[in-house]
Tab-separated table of C-alpha atoms in Angstrom:
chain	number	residue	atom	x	y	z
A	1	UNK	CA	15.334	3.332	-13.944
A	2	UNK	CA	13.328	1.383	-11.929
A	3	UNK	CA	16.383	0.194	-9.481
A	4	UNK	CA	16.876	4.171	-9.298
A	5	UNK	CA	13.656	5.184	-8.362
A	6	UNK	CA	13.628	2.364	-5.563
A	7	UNK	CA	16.369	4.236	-4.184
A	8	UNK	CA	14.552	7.462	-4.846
A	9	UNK	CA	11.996	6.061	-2.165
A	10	UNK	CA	13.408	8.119	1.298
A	11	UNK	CA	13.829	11.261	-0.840
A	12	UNK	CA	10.221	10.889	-2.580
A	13	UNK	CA	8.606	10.635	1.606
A	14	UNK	CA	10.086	13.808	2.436
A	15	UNK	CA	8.854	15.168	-0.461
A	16	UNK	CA	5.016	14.183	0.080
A	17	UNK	CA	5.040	15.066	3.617
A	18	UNK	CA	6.753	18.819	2.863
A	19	UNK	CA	4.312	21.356	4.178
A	20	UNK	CA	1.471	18.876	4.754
A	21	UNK	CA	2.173	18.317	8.463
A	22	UNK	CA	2.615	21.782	11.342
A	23	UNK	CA	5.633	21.803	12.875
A	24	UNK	CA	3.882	20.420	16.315
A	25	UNK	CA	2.889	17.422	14.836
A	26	UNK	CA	-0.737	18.161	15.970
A	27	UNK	CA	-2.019	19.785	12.288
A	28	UNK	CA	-2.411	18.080	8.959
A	29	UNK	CA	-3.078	20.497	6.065
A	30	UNK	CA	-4.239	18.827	2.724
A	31	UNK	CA	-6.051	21.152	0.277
A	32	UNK	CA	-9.358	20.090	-0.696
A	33	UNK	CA	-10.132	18.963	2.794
A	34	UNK	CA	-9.370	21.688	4.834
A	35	UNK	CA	-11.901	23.429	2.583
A	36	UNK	CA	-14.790	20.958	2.724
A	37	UNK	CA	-15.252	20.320	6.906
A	38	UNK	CA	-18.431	20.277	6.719
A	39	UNK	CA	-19.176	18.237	3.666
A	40	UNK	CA	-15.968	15.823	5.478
A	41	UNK	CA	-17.645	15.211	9.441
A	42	UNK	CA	-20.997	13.521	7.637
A	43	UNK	CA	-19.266	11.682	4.863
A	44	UNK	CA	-20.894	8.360	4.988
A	45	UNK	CA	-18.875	6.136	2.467
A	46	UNK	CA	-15.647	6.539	0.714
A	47	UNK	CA	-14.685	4.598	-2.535
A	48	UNK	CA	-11.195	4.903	-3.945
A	49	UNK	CA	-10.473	4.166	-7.635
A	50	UNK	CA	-7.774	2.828	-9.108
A	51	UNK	CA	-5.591	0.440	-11.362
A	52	UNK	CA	-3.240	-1.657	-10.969
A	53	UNK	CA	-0.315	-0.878	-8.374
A	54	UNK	CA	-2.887	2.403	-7.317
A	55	UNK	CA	-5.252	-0.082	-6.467
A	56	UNK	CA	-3.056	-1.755	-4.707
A	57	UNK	CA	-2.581	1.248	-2.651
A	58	UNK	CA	-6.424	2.041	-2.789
A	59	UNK	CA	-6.440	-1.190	-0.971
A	60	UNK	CA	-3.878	0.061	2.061
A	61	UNK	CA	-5.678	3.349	2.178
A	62	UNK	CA	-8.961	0.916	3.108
A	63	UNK	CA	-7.170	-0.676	6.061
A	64	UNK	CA	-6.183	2.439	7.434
A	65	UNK	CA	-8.875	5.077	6.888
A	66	UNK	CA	-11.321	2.399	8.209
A	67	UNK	CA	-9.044	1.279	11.325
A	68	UNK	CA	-8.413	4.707	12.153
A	69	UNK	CA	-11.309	7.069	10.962
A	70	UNK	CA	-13.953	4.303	11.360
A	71	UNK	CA	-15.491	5.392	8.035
A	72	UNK	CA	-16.562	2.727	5.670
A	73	UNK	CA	-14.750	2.405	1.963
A	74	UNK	CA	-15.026	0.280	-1.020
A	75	UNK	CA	-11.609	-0.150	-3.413
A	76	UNK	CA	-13.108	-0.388	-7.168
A	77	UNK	CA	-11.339	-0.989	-10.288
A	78	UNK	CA	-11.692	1.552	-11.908
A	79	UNK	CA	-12.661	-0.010	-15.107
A	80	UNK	CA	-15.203	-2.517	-13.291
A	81	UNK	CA	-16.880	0.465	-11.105
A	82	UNK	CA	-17.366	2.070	-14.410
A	83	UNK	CA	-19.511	-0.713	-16.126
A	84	UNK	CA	-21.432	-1.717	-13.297
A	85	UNK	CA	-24.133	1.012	-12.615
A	86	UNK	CA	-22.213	1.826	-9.094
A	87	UNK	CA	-24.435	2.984	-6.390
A	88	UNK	CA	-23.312	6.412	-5.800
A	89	UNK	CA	-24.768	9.509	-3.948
A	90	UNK	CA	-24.020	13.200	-2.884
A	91	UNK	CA	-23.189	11.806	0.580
A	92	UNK	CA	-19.913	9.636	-1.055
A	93	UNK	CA	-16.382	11.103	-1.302
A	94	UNK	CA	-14.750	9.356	-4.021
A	95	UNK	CA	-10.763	9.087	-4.423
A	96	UNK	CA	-9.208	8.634	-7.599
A	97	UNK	CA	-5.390	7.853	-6.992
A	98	UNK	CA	-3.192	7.735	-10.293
A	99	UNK	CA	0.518	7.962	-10.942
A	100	UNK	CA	0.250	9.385	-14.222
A	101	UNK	CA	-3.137	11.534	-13.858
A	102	UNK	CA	-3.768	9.854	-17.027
A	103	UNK	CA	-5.146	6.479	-16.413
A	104	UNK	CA	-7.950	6.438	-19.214
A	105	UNK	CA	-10.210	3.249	-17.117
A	106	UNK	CA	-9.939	5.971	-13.611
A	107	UNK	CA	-10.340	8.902	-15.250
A	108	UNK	CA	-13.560	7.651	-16.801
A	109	UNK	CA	-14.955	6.547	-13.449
A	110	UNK	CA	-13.821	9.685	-11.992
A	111	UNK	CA	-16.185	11.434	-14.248
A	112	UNK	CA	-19.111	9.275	-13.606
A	113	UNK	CA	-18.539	9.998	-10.378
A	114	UNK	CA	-18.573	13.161	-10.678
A	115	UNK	CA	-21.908	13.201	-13.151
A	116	UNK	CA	-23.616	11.424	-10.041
A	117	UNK	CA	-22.573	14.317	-7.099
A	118	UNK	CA	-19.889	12.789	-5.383
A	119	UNK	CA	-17.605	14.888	-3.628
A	120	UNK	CA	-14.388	13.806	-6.039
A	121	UNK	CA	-10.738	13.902	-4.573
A	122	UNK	CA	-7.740	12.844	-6.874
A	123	UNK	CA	-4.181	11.494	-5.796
A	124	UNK	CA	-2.051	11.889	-8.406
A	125	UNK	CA	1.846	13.217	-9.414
A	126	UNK	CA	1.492	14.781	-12.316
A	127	UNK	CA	1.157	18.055	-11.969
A	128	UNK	CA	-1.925	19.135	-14.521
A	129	UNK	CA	-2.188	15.977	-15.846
A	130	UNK	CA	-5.940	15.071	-16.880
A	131	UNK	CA	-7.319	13.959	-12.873
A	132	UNK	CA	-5.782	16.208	-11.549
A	133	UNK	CA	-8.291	18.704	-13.787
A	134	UNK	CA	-11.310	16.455	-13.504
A	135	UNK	CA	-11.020	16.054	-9.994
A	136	UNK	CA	-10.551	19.578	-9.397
A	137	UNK	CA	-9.305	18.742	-5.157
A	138	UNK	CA	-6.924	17.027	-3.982
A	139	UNK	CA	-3.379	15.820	-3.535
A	140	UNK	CA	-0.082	15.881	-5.660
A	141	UNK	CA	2.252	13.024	-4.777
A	142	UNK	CA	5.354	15.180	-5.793
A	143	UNK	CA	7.658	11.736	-5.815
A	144	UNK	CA	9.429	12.918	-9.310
A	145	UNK	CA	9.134	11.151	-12.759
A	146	UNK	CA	8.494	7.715	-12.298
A	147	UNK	CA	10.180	6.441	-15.714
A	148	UNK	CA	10.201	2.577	-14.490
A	149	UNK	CA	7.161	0.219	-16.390
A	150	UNK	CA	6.621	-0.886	-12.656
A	151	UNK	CA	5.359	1.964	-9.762
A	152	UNK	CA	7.687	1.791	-6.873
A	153	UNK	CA	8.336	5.668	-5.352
A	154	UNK	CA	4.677	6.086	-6.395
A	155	UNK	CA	3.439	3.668	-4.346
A	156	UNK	CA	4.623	4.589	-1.353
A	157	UNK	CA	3.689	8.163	-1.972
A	158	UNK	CA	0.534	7.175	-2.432
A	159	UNK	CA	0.469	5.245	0.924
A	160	UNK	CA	1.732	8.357	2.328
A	161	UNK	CA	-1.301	10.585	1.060
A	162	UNK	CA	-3.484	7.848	2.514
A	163	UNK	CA	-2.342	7.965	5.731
A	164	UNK	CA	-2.171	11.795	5.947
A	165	UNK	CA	-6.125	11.711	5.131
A	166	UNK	CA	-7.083	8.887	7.416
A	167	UNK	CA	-5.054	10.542	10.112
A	168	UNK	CA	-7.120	13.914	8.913
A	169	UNK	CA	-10.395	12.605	9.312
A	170	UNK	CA	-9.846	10.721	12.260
A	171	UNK	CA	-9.068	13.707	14.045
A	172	UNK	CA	-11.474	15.840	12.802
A	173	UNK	CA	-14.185	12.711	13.625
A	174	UNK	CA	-12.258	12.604	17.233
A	175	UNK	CA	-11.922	9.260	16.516
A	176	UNK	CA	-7.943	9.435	17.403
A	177	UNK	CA	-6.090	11.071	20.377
A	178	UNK	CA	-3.885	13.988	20.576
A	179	UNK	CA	-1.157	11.621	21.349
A	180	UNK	CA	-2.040	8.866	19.135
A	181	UNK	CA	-2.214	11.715	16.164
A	182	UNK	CA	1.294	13.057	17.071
A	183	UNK	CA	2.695	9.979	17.559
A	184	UNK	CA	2.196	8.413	14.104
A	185	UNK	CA	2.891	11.896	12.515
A	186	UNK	CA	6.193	12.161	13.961
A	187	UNK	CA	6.623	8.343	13.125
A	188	UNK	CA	6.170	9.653	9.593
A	189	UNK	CA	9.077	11.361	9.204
A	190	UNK	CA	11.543	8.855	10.568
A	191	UNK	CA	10.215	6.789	7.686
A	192	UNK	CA	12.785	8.283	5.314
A	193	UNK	CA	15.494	7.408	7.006
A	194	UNK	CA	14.914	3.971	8.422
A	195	UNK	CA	13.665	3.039	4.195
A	196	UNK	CA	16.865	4.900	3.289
A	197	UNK	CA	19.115	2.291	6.089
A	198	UNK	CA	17.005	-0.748	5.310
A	199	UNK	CA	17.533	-0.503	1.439
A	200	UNK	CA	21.419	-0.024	1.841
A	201	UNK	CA	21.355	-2.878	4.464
A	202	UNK	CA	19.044	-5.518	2.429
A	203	UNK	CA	20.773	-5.048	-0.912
A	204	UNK	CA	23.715	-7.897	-0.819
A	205	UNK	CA	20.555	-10.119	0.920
A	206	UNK	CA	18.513	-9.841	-2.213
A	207	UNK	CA	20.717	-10.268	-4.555
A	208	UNK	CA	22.101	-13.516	-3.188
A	209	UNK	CA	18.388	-14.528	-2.641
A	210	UNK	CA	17.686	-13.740	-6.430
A	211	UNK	CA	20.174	-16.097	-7.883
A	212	UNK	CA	19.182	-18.788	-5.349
A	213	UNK	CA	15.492	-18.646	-6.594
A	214	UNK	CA	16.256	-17.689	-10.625
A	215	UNK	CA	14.633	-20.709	-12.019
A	216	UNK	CA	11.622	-20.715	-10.140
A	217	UNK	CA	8.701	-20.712	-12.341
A	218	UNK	CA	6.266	-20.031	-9.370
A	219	UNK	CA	6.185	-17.666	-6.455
A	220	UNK	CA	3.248	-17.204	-3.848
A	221	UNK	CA	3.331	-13.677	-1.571
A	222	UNK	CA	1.356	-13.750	1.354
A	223	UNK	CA	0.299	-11.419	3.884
A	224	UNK	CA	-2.030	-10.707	6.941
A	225	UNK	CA	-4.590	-7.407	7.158
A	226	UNK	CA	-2.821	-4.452	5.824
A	227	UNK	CA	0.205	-6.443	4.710
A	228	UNK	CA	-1.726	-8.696	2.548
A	229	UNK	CA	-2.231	-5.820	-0.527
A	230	UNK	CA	1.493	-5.600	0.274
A	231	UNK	CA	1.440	-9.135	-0.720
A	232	UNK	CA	-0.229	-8.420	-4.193
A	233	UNK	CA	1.952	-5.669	-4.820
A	234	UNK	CA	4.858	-7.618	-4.755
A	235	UNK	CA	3.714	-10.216	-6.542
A	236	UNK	CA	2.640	-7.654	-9.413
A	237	UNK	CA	6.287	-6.257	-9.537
A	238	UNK	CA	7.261	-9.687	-9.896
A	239	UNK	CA	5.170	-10.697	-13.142
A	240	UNK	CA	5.641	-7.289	-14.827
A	241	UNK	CA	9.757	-7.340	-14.534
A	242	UNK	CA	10.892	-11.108	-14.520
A	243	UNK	CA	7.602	-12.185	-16.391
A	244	UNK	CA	7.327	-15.360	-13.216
A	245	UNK	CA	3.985	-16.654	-12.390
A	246	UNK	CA	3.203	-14.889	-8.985
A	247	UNK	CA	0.005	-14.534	-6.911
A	248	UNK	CA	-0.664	-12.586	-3.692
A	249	UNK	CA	-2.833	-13.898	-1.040
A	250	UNK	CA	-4.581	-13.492	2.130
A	251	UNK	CA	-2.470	-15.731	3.979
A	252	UNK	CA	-5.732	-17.061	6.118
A	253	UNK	CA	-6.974	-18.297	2.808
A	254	UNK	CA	-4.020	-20.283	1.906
A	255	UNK	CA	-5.628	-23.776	3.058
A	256	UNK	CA	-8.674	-22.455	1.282
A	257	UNK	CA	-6.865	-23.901	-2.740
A	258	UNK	CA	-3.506	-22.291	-3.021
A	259	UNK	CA	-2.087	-24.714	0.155
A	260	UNK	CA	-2.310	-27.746	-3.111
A	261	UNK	CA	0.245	-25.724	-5.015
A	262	UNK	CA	2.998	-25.782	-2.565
A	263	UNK	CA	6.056	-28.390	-3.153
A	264	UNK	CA	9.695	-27.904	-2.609
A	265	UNK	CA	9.647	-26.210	-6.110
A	266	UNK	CA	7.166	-23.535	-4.841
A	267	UNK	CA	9.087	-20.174	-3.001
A	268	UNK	CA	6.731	-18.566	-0.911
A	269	UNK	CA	7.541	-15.166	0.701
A	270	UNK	CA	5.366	-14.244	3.357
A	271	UNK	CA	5.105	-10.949	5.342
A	272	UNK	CA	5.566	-11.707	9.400
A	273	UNK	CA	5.999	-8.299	10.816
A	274	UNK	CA	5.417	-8.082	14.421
A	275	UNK	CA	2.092	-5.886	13.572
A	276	UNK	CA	-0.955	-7.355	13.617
A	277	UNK	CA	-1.672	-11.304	13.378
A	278	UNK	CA	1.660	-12.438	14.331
A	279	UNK	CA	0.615	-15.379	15.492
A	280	UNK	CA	-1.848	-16.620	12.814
A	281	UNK	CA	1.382	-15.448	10.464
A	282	UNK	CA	3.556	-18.271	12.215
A	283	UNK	CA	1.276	-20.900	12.275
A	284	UNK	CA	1.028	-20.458	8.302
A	285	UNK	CA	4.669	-20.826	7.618
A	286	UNK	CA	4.179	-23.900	9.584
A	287	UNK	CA	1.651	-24.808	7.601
A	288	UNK	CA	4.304	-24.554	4.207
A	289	UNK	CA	6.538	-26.140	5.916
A	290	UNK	CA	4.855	-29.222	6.449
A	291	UNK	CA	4.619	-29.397	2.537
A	292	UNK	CA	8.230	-28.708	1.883
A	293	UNK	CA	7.617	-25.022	0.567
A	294	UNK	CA	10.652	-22.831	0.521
A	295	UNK	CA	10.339	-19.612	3.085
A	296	UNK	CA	11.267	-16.155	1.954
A	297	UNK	CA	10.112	-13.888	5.082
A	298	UNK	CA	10.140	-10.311	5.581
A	299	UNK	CA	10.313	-10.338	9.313
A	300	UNK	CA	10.856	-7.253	12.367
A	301	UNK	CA	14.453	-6.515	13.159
A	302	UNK	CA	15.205	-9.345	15.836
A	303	UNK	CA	12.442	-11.806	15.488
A	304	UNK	CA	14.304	-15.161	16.541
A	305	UNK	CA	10.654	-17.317	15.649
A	306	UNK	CA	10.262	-16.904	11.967
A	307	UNK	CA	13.587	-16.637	11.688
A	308	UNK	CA	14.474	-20.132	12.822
A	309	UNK	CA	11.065	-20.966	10.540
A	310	UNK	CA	12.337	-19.949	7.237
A	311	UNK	CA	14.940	-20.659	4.387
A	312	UNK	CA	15.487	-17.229	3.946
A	313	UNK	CA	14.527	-13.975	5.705
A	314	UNK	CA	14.592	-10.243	5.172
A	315	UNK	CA	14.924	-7.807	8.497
A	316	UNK	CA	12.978	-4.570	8.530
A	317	UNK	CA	12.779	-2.223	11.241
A	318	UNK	CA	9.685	-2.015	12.990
C-alpha cells in the first residue's frame, strides 16, 4: 500500500489544488480564510500543531509562511504544547494539520487552543473526522485513503495546503507581487507531472541503491533551510519501514556531534538542490568525505559538482 500511494502522489496534487486556485492564477480561495480578512491582515503569530510526519510538514509550512508572508510561527508537538501552559491569545491563528483528523495528542491541543480564543484552522483528509469538527475552518487534503503505516501522499498534500495559505496571506499582507504570486501558482500545477516523470525515472536508481546499502545499520539525512525537515522526514520513513537507525539533521550542525559518527560504514544522504545554500551544501559533503562517509545525494537535474562529490546520486528536476 504504501509503494501505491507513493505513486498516488501526482494524482493526490491535482486533487488538493482542484478549485482552490482561479483560473488566472492571480486568486487563491481556501474556506475559512476568505471568511476571516479581517481577523487574517493583524494576525500576529501562527503556531501549527502536529505529530509525527504532520509535524514534519508543520515544519515546511514554517519556512514558507515566514519567507513569504513574513508572519512569525512556532511548530509544537502537539502533545508537548499541550502540557506546557502555552502562551496563547485571541491575536494567534493556530493550525492543526492531521492525516487522520483523529490524532488524539493534536486534537487535544486543538481544543486548548480553542478554550484560550485562538482563531483555530485544521488541515486534515478525513472528511468529518474529529478536527475537522473541533476546528470548525479549514482545509481538506482530499489525497484518498492513506492505508500505508508511513504518510507519503499526505505529506505532500499537506505541503500543498501550506503553500496555498502562505501564498494567501502574503498577498493579502502585499508582501508578494502579482508576478511572484502567479508565478509559483502556475509552478504548482506542473508539480504533478514533473513528481509523476521523476518517480518513473528514479525507480531502477533506488532499487539498485537499496541493495547496495541493505546492511547498513546507520543512516544520517541531511538538509539545508526548508530541505532540512525534508531531511527528518526521510529519515522517519526510514525507521518506521526497515526498522534502521536514522536521524535527520541540519546539515550546518553536522560538525556540531553527529560529524564523530561518520566512517565508511555510515551512508549519509544529503539534500543539494540548487535552492538555497548550495554552497554551504557542498562544502558539507566535503566535509563526509574527508571521513570516508558514503554519499547518497538528491541533487538538481544536471548538477556536474555534487555529482562528481558523491557515491551515489538521485536527479530531480528543479
Amino acid at each position: 500500500f504504501m509503494l501505491k500511494e507513493i505513486y498516488e502522489q501526482p494524482q493526490a496534487i491535482i486533487e488538493t489544488l482542484r478549485g482552490r486556485i482561479s483560473g488566472d492564477f492571480n486568486l487563491i480561495r481556501l474556506r475559512g480564510l476568505n471568511e476571516n480578512l479581517n481577523f487574517l491582515k493583524t494576525v500576529k503569530k501562527i503556531i501549527i500543531i502536529a505529530c509525527g510526519t504532520s509535524w514534519h510538514a508543520g515544519l515546511v509550512g514554517e519556512y514558507l509562511i515566514e519567507g513569504i508572508s513574513r508572519i512569525p510561527v512556532e511548530v509544537e508537538y502537539a502533545s508537548e504544547f499541550l502540557y506546557r501552559d502555552p502562551l496563547i491569545s485571541t491575536s494567534d491563528m493556530i493550525i492543526a494539520i492531521s492525516q487522520s483528523g483523529e490524532t488524539a495528542d493534536t486534537l487535544s491541543a486543538l481544543k486548548l487552543a480553542k478554550q484560550r480564543g485562538a482563531f483555530v484552522y485544521g488541515i486534515c483528509n478525513v472528511v468529518g473526522s474529529s478536527i475537522a469538527r473541533c476546528a470548525g475552518v479549514g482545509t481538506y487534503t482530499h489525497a484518498g485513503p492513506e492505508i500505508g503505516v508511513a504518510s507519503t501522499k499526505s505529506f505532500t498534500s499537506q505541503v500543498t495546503v501550506l503553500i496555498l495559505i502562505s501564498l494567501f496571506l502574503a498577498k493579502l499582507k502585499k508582501k508578494i507581487t502579482t508576478a511572484q504570486f502567479t508565478s509559483i501558482t502556475k509552478e504548482l500545477f506542473l508539480i504533478s507531472e514533473k513528481m509523476k516523470k521523476t518517480l518513473l525515472s528514479v525507480d531502477n536508481e533506488i532499487q539498485q541503491l537499496s541493495k547496495l546499502y541493505e546492511k547498513a545499520k546507520n543512516f544520517l539525512y541531511l538538509g539545508r533551510g526548508i530541505s532540512f525537515p525534508v531531511a527528518l522526514e526521510g529519515a522517519l520513513k526510514l525507521k518506521e519501514i526497515s526498522y534502521i537507525h536514522a536521524e535527520g539533521y541540519p546539515a550546518a550542525e553536522m560538525k556540531h556531534g553527529p560529524i564523530a559518527l561518520i566512517d565508511k560504514e555510515m551512508p549519509v544522504i544529503v539534500i543539494a538542490t540548487k535552492k538555497g545554500h548550495y554552497e554551504k551544501i557542498v562544502s558539507n559533503i566535503q566535509e563526509i568525505k574527508s571521513r570516508k562517509g558514503k554519499i547518497i545525494s538528491i541533487i538538481t537535474q544536471g548538477d556536474e559538482i555534487v555529482k562528481e562529490l558523491s557515491d551515489c546520486y538521485i536527479e530531480i528536476p528543479e
